[in-house]
Coordinates of C-alpha atoms and ligand atoms in Angstrom, one line a residue:
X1 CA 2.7 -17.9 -33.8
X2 CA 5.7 -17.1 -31.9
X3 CA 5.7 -15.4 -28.8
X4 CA 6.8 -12.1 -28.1
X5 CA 6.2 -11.4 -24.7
X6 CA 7.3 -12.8 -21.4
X7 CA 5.3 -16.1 -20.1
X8 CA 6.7 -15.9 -16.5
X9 CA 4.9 -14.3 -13.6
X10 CA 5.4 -10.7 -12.9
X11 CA 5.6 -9.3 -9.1
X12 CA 6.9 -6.2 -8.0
X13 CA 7.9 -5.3 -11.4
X14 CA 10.0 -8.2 -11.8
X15 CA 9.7 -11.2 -14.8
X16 CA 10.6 -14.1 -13.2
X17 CA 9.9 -17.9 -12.8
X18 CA 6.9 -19.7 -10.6
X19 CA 9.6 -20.6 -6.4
X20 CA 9.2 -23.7 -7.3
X21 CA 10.3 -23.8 -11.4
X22 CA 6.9 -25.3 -12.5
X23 CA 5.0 -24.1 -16.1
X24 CA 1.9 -25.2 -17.2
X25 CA 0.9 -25.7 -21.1
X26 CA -1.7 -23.6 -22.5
X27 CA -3.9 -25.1 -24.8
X28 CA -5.4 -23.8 -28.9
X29 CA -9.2 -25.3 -28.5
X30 CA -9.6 -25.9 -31.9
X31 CA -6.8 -28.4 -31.8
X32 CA -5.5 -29.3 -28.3
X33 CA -1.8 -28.1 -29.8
X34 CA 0.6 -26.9 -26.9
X35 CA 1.1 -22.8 -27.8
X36 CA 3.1 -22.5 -24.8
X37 CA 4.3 -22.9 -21.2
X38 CA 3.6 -20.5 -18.6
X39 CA 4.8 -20.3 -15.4
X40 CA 2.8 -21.9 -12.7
X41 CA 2.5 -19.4 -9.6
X42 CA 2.5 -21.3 -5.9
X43 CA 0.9 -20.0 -3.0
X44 CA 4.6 -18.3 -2.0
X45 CA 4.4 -16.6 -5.3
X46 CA 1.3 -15.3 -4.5
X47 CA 2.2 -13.9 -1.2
X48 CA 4.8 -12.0 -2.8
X49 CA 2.7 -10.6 -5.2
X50 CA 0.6 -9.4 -2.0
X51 CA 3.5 -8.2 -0.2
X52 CA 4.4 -6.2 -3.4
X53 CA 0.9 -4.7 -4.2
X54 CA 0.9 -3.8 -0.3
X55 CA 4.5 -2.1 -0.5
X56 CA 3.2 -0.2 -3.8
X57 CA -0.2 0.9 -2.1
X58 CA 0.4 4.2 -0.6
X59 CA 2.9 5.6 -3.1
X60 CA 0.5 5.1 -5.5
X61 CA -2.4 6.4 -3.8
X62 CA -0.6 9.7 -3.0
X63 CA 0.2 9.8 -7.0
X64 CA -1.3 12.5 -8.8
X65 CA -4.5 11.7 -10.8
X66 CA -3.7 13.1 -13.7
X67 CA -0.4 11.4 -13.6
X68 CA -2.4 7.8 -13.1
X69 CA -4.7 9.1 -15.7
X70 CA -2.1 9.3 -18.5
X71 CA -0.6 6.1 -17.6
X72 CA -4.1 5.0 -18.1
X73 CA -4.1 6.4 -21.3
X74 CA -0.5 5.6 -22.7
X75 CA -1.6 1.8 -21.9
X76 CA -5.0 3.1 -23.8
X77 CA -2.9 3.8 -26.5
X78 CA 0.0 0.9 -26.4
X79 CA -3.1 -1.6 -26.5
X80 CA -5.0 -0.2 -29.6
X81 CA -1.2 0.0 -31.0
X82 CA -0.8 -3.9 -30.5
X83 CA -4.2 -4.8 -31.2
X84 CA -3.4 -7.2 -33.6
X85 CA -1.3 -9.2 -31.0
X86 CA -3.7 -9.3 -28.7
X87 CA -6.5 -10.4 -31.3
X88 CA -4.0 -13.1 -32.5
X89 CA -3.1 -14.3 -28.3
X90 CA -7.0 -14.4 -27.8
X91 CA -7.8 -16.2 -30.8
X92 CA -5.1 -18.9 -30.0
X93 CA -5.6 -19.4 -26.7
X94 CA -9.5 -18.7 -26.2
X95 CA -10.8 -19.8 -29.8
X96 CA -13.0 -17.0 -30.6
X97 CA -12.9 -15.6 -34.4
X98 CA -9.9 -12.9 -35.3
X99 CA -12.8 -10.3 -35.3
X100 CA -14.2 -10.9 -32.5
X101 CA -10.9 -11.4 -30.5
X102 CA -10.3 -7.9 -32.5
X103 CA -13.6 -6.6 -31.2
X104 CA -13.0 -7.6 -27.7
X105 CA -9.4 -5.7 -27.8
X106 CA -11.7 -2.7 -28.7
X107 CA -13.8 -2.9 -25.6
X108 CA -11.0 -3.9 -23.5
X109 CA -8.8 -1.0 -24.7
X110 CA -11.6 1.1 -23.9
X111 CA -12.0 0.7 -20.1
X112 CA -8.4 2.0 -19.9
X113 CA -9.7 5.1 -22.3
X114 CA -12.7 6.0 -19.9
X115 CA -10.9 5.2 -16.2
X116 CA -8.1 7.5 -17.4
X117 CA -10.9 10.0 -18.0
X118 CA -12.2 9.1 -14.4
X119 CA -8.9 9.5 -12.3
X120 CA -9.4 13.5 -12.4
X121 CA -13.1 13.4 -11.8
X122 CA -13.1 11.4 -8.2
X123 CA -15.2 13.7 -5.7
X124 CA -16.4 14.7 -2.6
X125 CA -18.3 16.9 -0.9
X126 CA -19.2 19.1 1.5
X127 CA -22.8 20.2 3.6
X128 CA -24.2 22.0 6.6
X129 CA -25.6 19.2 8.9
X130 CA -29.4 20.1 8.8
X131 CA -29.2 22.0 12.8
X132 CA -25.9 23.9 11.0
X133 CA -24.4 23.0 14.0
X134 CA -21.1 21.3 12.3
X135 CA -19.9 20.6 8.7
X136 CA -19.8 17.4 7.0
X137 CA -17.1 16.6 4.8
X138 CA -17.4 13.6 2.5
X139 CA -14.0 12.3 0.9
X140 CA -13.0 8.8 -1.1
X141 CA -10.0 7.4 -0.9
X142 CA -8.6 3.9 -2.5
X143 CA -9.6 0.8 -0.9
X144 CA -5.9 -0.8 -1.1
X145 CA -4.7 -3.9 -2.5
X146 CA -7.2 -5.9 -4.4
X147 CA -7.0 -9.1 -6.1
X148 CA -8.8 -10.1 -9.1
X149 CA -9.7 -13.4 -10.4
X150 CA -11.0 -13.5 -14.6
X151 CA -12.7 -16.3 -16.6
X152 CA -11.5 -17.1 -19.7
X153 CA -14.2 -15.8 -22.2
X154 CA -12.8 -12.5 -22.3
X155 CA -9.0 -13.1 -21.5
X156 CA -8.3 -8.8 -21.8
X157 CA -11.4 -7.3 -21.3
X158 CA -12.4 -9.2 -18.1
X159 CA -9.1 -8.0 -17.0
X160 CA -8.8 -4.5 -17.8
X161 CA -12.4 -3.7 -16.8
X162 CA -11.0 -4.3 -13.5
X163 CA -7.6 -2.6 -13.5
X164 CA -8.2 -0.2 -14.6
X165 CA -10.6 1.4 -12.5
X166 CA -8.4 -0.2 -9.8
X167 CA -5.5 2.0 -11.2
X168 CA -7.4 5.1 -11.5
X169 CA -8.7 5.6 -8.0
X170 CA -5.1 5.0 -6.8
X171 CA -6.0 1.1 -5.9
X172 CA -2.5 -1.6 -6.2
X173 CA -3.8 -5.0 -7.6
X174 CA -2.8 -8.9 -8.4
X175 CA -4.6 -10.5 -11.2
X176 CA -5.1 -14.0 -11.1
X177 CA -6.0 -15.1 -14.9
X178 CA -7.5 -18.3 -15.7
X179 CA -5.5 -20.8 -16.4
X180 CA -6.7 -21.6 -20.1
X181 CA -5.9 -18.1 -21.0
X182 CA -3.5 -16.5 -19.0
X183 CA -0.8 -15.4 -22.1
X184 CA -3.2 -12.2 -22.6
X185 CA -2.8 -11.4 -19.5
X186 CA 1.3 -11.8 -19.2
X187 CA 0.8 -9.4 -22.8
X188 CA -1.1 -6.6 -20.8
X189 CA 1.2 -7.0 -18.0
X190 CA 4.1 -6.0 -20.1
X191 CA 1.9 -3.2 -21.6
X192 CA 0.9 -1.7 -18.5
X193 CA 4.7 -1.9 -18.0
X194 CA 5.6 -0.3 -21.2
X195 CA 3.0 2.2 -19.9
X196 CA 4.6 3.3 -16.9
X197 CA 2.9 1.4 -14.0
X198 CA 5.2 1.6 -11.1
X199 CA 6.7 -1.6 -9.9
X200 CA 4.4 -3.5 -7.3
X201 CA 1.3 -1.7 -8.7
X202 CA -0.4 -4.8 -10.7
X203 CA 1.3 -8.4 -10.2
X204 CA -0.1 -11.0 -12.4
X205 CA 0.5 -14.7 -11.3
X206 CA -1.1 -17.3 -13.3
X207 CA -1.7 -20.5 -11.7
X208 CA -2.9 -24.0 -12.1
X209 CA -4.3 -24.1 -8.6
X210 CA -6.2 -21.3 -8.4
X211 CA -7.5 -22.2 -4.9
X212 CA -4.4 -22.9 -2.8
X213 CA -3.1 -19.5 -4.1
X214 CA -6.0 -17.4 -4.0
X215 CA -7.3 -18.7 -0.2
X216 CA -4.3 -17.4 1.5
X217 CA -4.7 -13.9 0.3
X218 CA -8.1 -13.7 0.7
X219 CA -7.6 -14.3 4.4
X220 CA -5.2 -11.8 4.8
X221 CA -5.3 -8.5 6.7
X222 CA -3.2 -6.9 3.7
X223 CA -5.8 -7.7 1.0
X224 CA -8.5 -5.3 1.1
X225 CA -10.9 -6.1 -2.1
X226 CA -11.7 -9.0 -4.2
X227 CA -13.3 -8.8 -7.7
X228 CA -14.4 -12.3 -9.0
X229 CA -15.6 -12.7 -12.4
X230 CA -16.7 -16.2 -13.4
X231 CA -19.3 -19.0 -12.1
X232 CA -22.4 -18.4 -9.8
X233 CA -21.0 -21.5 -7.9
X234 CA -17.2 -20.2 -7.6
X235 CA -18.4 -16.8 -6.9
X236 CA -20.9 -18.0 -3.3
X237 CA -17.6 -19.9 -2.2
X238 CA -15.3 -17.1 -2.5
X239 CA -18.1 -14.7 -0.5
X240 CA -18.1 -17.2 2.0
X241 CA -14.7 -16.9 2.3
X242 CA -13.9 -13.4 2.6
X243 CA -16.4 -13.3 5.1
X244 CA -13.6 -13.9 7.5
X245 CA -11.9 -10.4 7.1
X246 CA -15.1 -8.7 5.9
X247 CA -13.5 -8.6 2.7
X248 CA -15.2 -6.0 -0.3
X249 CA -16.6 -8.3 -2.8
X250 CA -17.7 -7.5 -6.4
X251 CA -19.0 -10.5 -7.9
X252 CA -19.6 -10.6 -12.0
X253 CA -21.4 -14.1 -11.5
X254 CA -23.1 -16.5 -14.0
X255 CA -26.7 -15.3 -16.3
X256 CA -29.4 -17.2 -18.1
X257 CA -30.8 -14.0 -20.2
X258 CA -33.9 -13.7 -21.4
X259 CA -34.3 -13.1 -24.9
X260 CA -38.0 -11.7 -25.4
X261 CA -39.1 -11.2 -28.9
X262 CA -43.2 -9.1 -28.5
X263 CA -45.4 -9.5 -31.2
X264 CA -44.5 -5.6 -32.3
X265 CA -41.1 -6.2 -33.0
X266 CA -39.5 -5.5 -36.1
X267 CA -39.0 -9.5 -36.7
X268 CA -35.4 -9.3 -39.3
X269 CA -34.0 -7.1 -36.7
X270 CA -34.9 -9.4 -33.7
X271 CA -33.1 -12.4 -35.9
X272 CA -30.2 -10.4 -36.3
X273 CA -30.0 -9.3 -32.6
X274 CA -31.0 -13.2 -31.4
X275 CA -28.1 -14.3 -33.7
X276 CA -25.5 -11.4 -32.0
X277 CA -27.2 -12.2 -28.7
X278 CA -26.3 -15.8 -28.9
X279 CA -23.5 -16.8 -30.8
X280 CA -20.8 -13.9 -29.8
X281 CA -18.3 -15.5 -28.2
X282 CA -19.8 -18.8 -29.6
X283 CA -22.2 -18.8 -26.8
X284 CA -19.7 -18.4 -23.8
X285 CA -20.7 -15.2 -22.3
X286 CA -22.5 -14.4 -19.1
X287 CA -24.5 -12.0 -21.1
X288 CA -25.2 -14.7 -23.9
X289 CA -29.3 -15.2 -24.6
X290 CA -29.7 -18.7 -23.0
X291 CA -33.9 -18.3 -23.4
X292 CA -35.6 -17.2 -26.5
X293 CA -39.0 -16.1 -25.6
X294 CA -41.5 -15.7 -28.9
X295 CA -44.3 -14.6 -28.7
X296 CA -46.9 -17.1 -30.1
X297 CA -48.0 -15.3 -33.1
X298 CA -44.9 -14.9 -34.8
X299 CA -42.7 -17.5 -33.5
X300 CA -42.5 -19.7 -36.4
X301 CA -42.0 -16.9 -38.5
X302 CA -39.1 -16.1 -36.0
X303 CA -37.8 -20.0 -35.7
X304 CA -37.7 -20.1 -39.4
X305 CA -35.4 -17.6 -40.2
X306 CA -33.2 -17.8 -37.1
X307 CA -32.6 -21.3 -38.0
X308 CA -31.6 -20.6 -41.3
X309 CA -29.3 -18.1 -40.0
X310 CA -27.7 -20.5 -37.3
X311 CA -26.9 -22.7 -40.2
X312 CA -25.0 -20.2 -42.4
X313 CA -22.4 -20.3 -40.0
X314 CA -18.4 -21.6 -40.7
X315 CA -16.4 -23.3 -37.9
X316 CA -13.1 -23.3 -37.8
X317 CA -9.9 -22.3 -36.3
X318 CA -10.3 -18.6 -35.2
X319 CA -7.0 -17.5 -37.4
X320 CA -8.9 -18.6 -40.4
X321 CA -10.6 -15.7 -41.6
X322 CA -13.5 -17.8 -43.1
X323 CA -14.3 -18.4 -39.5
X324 CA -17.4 -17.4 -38.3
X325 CA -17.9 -19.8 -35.1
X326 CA -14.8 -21.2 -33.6
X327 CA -14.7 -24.0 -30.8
X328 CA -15.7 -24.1 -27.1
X329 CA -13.4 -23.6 -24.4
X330 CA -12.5 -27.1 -23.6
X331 CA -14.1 -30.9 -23.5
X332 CA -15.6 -30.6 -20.6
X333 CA -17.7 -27.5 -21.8
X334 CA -18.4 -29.2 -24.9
X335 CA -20.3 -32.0 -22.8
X336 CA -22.4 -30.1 -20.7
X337 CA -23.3 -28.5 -23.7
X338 CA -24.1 -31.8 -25.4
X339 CA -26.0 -33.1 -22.4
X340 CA -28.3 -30.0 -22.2
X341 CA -29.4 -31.0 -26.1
X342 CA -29.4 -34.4 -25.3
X343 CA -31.7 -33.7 -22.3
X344 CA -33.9 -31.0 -24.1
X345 CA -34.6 -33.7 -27.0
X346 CA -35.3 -36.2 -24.5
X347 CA -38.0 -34.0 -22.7
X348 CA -39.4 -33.4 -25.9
X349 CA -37.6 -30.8 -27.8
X350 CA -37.1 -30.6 -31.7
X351 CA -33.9 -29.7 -32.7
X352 CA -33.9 -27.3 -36.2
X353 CA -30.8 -27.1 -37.0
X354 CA -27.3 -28.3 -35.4
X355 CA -27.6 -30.8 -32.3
X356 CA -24.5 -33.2 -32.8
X357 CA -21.2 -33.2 -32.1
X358 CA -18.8 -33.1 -35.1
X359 CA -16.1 -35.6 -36.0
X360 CA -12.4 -34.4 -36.0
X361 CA -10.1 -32.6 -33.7
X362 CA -10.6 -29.2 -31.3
X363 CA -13.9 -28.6 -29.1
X364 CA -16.4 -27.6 -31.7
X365 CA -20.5 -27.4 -31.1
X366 CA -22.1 -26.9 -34.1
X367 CA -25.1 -23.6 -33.7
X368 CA -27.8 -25.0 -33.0
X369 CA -31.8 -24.6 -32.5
X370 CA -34.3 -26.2 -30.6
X371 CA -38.5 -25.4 -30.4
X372 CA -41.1 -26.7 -28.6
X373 CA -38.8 -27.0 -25.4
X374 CA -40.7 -27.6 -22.6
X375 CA -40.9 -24.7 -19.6
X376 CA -39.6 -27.8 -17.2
X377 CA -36.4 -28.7 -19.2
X378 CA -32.8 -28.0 -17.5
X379 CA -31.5 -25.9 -20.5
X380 CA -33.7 -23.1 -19.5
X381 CA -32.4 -23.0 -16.2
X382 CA -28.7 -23.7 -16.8
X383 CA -26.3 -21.4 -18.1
X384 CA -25.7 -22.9 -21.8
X385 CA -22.2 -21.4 -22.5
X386 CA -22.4 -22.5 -26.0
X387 CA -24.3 -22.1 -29.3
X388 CA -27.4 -23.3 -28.4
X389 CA -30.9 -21.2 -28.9
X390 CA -33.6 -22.8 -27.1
X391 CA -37.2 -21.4 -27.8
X392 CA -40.7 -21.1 -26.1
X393 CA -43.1 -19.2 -27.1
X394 CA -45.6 -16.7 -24.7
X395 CA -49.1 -15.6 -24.9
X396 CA -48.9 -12.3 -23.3
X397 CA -46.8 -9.4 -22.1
X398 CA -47.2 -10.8 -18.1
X399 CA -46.6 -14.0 -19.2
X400 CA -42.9 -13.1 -20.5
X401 CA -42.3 -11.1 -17.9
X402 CA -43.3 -13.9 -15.8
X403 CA -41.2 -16.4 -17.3
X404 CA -38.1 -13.9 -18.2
X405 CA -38.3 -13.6 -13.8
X406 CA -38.7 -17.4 -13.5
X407 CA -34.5 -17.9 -12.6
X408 CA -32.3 -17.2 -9.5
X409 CA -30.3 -15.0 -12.1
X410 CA -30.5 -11.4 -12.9
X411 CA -27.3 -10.2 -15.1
X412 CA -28.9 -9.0 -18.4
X413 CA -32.3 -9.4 -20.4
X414 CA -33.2 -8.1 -24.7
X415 CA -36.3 -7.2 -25.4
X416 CA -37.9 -6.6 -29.0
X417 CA -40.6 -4.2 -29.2
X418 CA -41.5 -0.9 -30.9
X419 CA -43.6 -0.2 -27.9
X420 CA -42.6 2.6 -25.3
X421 CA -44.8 1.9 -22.8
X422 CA -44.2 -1.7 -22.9
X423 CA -40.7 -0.7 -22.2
X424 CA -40.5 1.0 -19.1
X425 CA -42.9 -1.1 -18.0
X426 CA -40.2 -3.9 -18.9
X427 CA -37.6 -1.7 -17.1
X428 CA -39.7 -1.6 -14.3
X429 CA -40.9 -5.3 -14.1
X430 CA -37.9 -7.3 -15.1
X431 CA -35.6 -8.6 -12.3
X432 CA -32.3 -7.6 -14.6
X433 CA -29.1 -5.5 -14.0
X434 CA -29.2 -4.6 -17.4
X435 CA -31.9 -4.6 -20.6
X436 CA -31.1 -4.1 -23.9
X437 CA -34.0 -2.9 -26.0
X438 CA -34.1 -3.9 -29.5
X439 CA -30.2 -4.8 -29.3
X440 CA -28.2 -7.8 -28.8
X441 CA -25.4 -6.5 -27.2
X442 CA -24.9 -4.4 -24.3
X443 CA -21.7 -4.3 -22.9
X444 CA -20.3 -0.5 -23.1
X445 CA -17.6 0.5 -20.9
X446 CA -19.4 4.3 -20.3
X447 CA -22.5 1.9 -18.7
X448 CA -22.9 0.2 -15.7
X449 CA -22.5 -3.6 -16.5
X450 CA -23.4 -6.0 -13.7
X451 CA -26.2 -8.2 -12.1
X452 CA -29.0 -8.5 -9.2
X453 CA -30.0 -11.7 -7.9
X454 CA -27.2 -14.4 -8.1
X455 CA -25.5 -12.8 -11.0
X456 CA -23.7 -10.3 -8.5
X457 CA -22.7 -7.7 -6.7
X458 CA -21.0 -4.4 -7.4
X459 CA -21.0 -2.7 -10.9
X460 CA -18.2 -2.4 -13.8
X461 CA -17.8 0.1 -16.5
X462 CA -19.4 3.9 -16.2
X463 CA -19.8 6.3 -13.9
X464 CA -20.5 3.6 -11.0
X465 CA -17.2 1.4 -12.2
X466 CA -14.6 3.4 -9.9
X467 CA -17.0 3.5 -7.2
X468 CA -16.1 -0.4 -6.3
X469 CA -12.1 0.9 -5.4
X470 CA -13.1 3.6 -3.2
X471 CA -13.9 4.1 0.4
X472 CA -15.8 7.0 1.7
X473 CA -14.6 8.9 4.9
X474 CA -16.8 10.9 6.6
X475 CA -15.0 13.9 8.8
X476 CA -17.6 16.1 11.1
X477 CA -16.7 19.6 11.5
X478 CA -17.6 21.9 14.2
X479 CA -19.4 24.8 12.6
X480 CA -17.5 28.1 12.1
X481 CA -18.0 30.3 15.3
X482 CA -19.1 34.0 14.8
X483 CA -16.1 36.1 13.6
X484 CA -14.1 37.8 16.2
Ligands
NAD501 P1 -15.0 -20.3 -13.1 O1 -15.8 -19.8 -12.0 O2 -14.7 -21.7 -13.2 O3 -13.6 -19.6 -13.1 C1 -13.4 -18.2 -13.0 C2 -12.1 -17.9 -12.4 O4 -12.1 -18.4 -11.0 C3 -10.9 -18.6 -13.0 O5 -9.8 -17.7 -13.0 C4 -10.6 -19.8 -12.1 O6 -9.3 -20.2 -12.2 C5 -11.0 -19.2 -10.8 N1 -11.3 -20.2 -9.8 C6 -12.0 -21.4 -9.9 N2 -12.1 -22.0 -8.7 C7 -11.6 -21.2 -7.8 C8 -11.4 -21.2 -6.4 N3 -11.9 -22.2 -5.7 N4 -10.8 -20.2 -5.8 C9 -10.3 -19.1 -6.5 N5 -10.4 -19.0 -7.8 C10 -11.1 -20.0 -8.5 O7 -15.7 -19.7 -14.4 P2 -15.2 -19.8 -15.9 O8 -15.6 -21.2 -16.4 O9 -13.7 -19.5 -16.1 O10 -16.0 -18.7 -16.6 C11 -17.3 -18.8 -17.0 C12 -18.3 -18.2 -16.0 O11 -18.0 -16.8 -15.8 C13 -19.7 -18.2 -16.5 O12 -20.5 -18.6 -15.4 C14 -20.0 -16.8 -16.9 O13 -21.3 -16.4 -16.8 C15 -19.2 -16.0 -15.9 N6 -18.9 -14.7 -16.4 C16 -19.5 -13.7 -15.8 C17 -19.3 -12.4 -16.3 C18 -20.0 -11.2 -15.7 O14 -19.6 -10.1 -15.9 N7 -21.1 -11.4 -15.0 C19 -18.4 -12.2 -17.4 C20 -17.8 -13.3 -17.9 C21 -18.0 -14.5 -17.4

C-alpha cells in the first residue's frame, strides 16, 4: 500500500518534520514488514504543539456552534468518504480483519456525526435561589487545551471519541497516538484539515517516547485536561502526575469483563455473543470478555459449541479477505498471552481448542478455550488482550454476581438471561460501568461508555461525552427589585 497522506507531525496547521529530524518505523503485525517512517515528535515538538492549541483556544471557543458543528460533520462525512483508506491504514498497521477495521471506521466516523449534533445543544440554566433573594445562573464553557493519549486497539475510534467532543464544546487539543499505530492518526489529521479545523485547533505529534513528551505538558499551566485511554498501570501514573496542577483527568483504563451466561439463556445466542464478546479485535479490547461464567447446568452444552466455534476461525493477514482472526499487536503481547495459558494449564486447566503458538512469521495466537480453570488462576484476574476464553462455571445467581464483582475492575459486564427481574437486579448488583444484556457488544457512540473501579474516570460517547470538555460557572444575581 502506498501512502497517501503526510507521515510528519502536524502543529499549528503546519506538516512538518520531528526539531530534531528523527522517524520511527511502523510495523504490519502479521509480518514485522516496515510500512513506513513517521516522524518522531521530541519534547520541543510537543511544546509547540501546546503553545499552538493554547494560541488557537479562545478563537475557537468564541466560534459559533453551529459553525464547529458542521466542521464536525464535513469530517463526518470526509471519513465515511475515505473509509476504505482508513480500513486499509488500520488493518496494516494494527492487524485487525478489513471488516472489522471497516467496522471500527463506522463507529469512529460516528462520534464526529453525534458531537456535531451536540455543539448546538450545550446548555445552561437559570433558577430562583430557594429565599428568591438572588438568581442563579448556570453556564459551561470549554475547559481549554487538552491533550490526549490513545492505545493502539482502536487507532481512529479511540481518537475521534475524544476530539470530537473536544471540538464541539469549543475545546483546542494535541493527540498523542501510540506509537504502533500512529499513521491513522496523521490520516484523520489531514481530514480534520480537509474539514476546516482552524490551524492550532488539534496538533497530533506522534512519538516514540511517549513519556518525556507527554510529562512536560502535563505539568504545565497552559494544559488544562488530559484524556488517557490505555493501561490501568499507565493510567494511576499519569493521575499522579497531574496532580501537580489539579489537572482534569478522564481515564478509559484496563477491564476484565464478566461474561455471565444464566441457565435461562437462550444458549446459540450466548455462543454467538461469547464469540463477538471475545474475539473482536482478536481479543485486544478493554471491553473484551476475559471471564466466561456458565452456569453449571448448561456449561458443557455451552463449552461444546463455543469450542467448535473458536476453531472455525482463519488467521491471517487482515488484507486477506479470508481473514477472520488476524495477529496480536506485537511479541511482547503475544507472550503474556502465552504465559497466561501456560499458567492456566499448569494450575489445572484443560485447554479445548487452540493453546499453542503457531510456527511462521507475524504475532499470531491461535482462539483458544480453556475449562475447569481454577477461581485462583492469574488469567481471571489479568486483562487477556488476546483470544483466549477462559471458563468457570457457577451454581447460583449470588454466586455470579459474586464472582463477576470479584476484580479491582469495573468497565463493562454481558449477561445472558431471558429473565427481567434477574436483570435489574444485575444492573443493580454488578460493580460495572456498562452491561450488555443478551449482547456482545456495547460500544455505541449515543451511550455513555466508561468504567468504575480502576477502569476510570469520566464518560465517552452520549449525552454525558461533551460533559468531560466543559466547565461550569456559576454567576449569583441579585434578585430584580420591585419596579419603579
Ligand atoms: P498503554 O497504557 O501501554 O499505552 C496507551 C498510551 O499511553 C499509548 O499512546 C502509549 O504510548 C502511552 N504511554 C505509555 N506510557 C506512557 C507514559 N509513561 N506517559 C505518557 N504516555 C504513555 O496501553 P496499550 O497497550 O496501548 O493499550 C491497551 C490498554 O488500553 C488495555 O489495558 C486496554 O484495556 C486499554 N483500553 C481501554 C479502553 C477504555 O475505553 N477503557 C479502550 C481501549 C483500550
Amino acid at each position: 500500500m502506498s501512502l497517501t497522506f503526510r507521515t510528519d507531525l502536524f502543529i499549528g496547521g503546519q506538516w512538518r518534520p520531528a526539531s530534531n529530524g528523527a522517524r520511527f518505523p511502523v510495523l504490519d503485525p502479521a509480518n514485522g514488514e516496515v510500512i513506513e517512517q513517521v516522524a518522531d515528535a521530541s519534547p520541543e515538538d510537543g511544546q509547540d504543539a501546546l503553545r499552538a492549541a493554547d494560541a488557537a483556544q479562545r478563537e475557537w471557543a468564541a466560534t459559533a456552534p453551529r459553525v464547529r458543528a458542521e466542521i464536525l460533520r464535513r469530517a463526518f462525512e470526509i471519513v465515511t468518504a475515505r473509509a476504505d483508506e482508513f480500513a486499509e491504514t488500520i488493518t496494516r498497521e494494527m492487524g485487525k480483519p478489513l471488516a472489522e477495521a471497516r467496522a471500527e471506521v463506522k463507529y469512529g466516523a460516528e462520534f464526529l456525526r453525534w458531537f456535531s449534533e451536540e455543539a448546538p445543544r450545550i446548555s445552561g440554566r437559570y433558577s430562583t435561589a430557594p429565599d428568591a433573594g438572588s438568581r442563579l445562573l448556570v453556564l459551561r464553557r470549554p475547559v481549554g487545551p487538552c491533550l490526549f493519549i490513545t492505545p493502539w486497539n482502536f487507532p481512529l475510534a479511540m481518537a475521534t471519541r475524544k476530539i470530537a467532543p473536544a471540538l464541539a464544546a469549543g475545546c483546542t487539543s494535541i493527540l498523542k497516538p501510540a506509537a504502533q499505530t500512529p499513521l491513522t492518526a496523521l490520516l484523520f489529521a489531514e481530514v480534520l484539515q480537509q474539514a476546516g479545523v482552524p490551524a492550532g485547533v488539534v496538533n497530533v505529534i506522534p512519538t516514540q517516547q511517549a513519556g518525556a513528551v507527554t510529562g512536560p505538558l502535563i505539568g504545565s499551566d497552559k494544559l488544562r485536561k488530559l484524556s488517557f485511554t490505555g493501561s490501568t498501570a499507565v493510567g494511576k501514573q499519569l493521575i499522579k502526575s497531574a496532580a501537580d496542577q489539579v489537572l482534569r483527568v478522564s481515564m478509559e483504563l484496563g477491564g476484565n469483563a464478566p461474561f455471565i451466561v444464566f441457565e435461562d439463556a437462550d444458549l446459540d445466542a450466548a455462543v454467538e455473543g461469547a464469540l463477538v464478546a471475545k474475539l473482536r479485535n482478536g481479543g485486544e479490547a478493554c471491553v473484551a470478555a476475559n471471564r466466561i461464567l456458565v452456569h453449571e447446568s448448561v456449561a458443557e452444552r455451552f463449552s461444546t459449541a463455543l469450542t467448535e466455534r473458536m476453531g472455525k476461525n482463519v488467521a491471517g493477514h487482515g488484507l486477506d479477505t479470508r481473514t477472520t482472526i488476524g495477529p496480536l499487536i506485537d511479541k511482547g503481547t503475544r507472550d503474556k498471552v502465552n504465559d497466561l495459558v501456560v499458567e492456566a494449564v499448569a494450575d489445572g486447566a484443560t485447554v479445548t481448542v487452540g493453546g499453542t503458538v503457531p510456527d511462521g512469521e507475524g504475532w499470531f495466537y491461535p482462539p483458544t478455550v480453556l475449562v475447569d480453570v481454577p477461581s485462583t488462576s492469574r488469567i481471571l484476574k489479568e486483562e487477556i488482550f488476546g483470544p483466549v476464553a477462559p471458563i468457570i462455571t457457577f451454581s447460583s445467581e449470588q454466586e455470579a454476581v459474586d464472582l463477576a464483582n470479584a476484580t479491582e475492575y469495573g468497565l463493562v459486564c454481558f449477561a445472558y438471561t431471558r429473565d427481567l427481574d434477574r436483570t435489574l437486579r444485575l444492573a443493580e448488583s454488578l460493580e460495572t460501568g456498562m452491561l450488555g444484556i443478551n449482547t456482545g457488544i456495547v460500544s455505541n457512540p449515543a451511550a455513555p461508555f466508561g468504567g468504575v473501579k480502576q477502569s476510570g474516570i469520566g464518560r465517552e460517547g452520549g449525552f454525558e461525552g461533551i460533559d468531560e470538555y466543559l466547565e461550569t460557572v456559576y454567576v449569583g444575581i441579585a434578585g430584580p427589585s420591585a419596579p419603579k
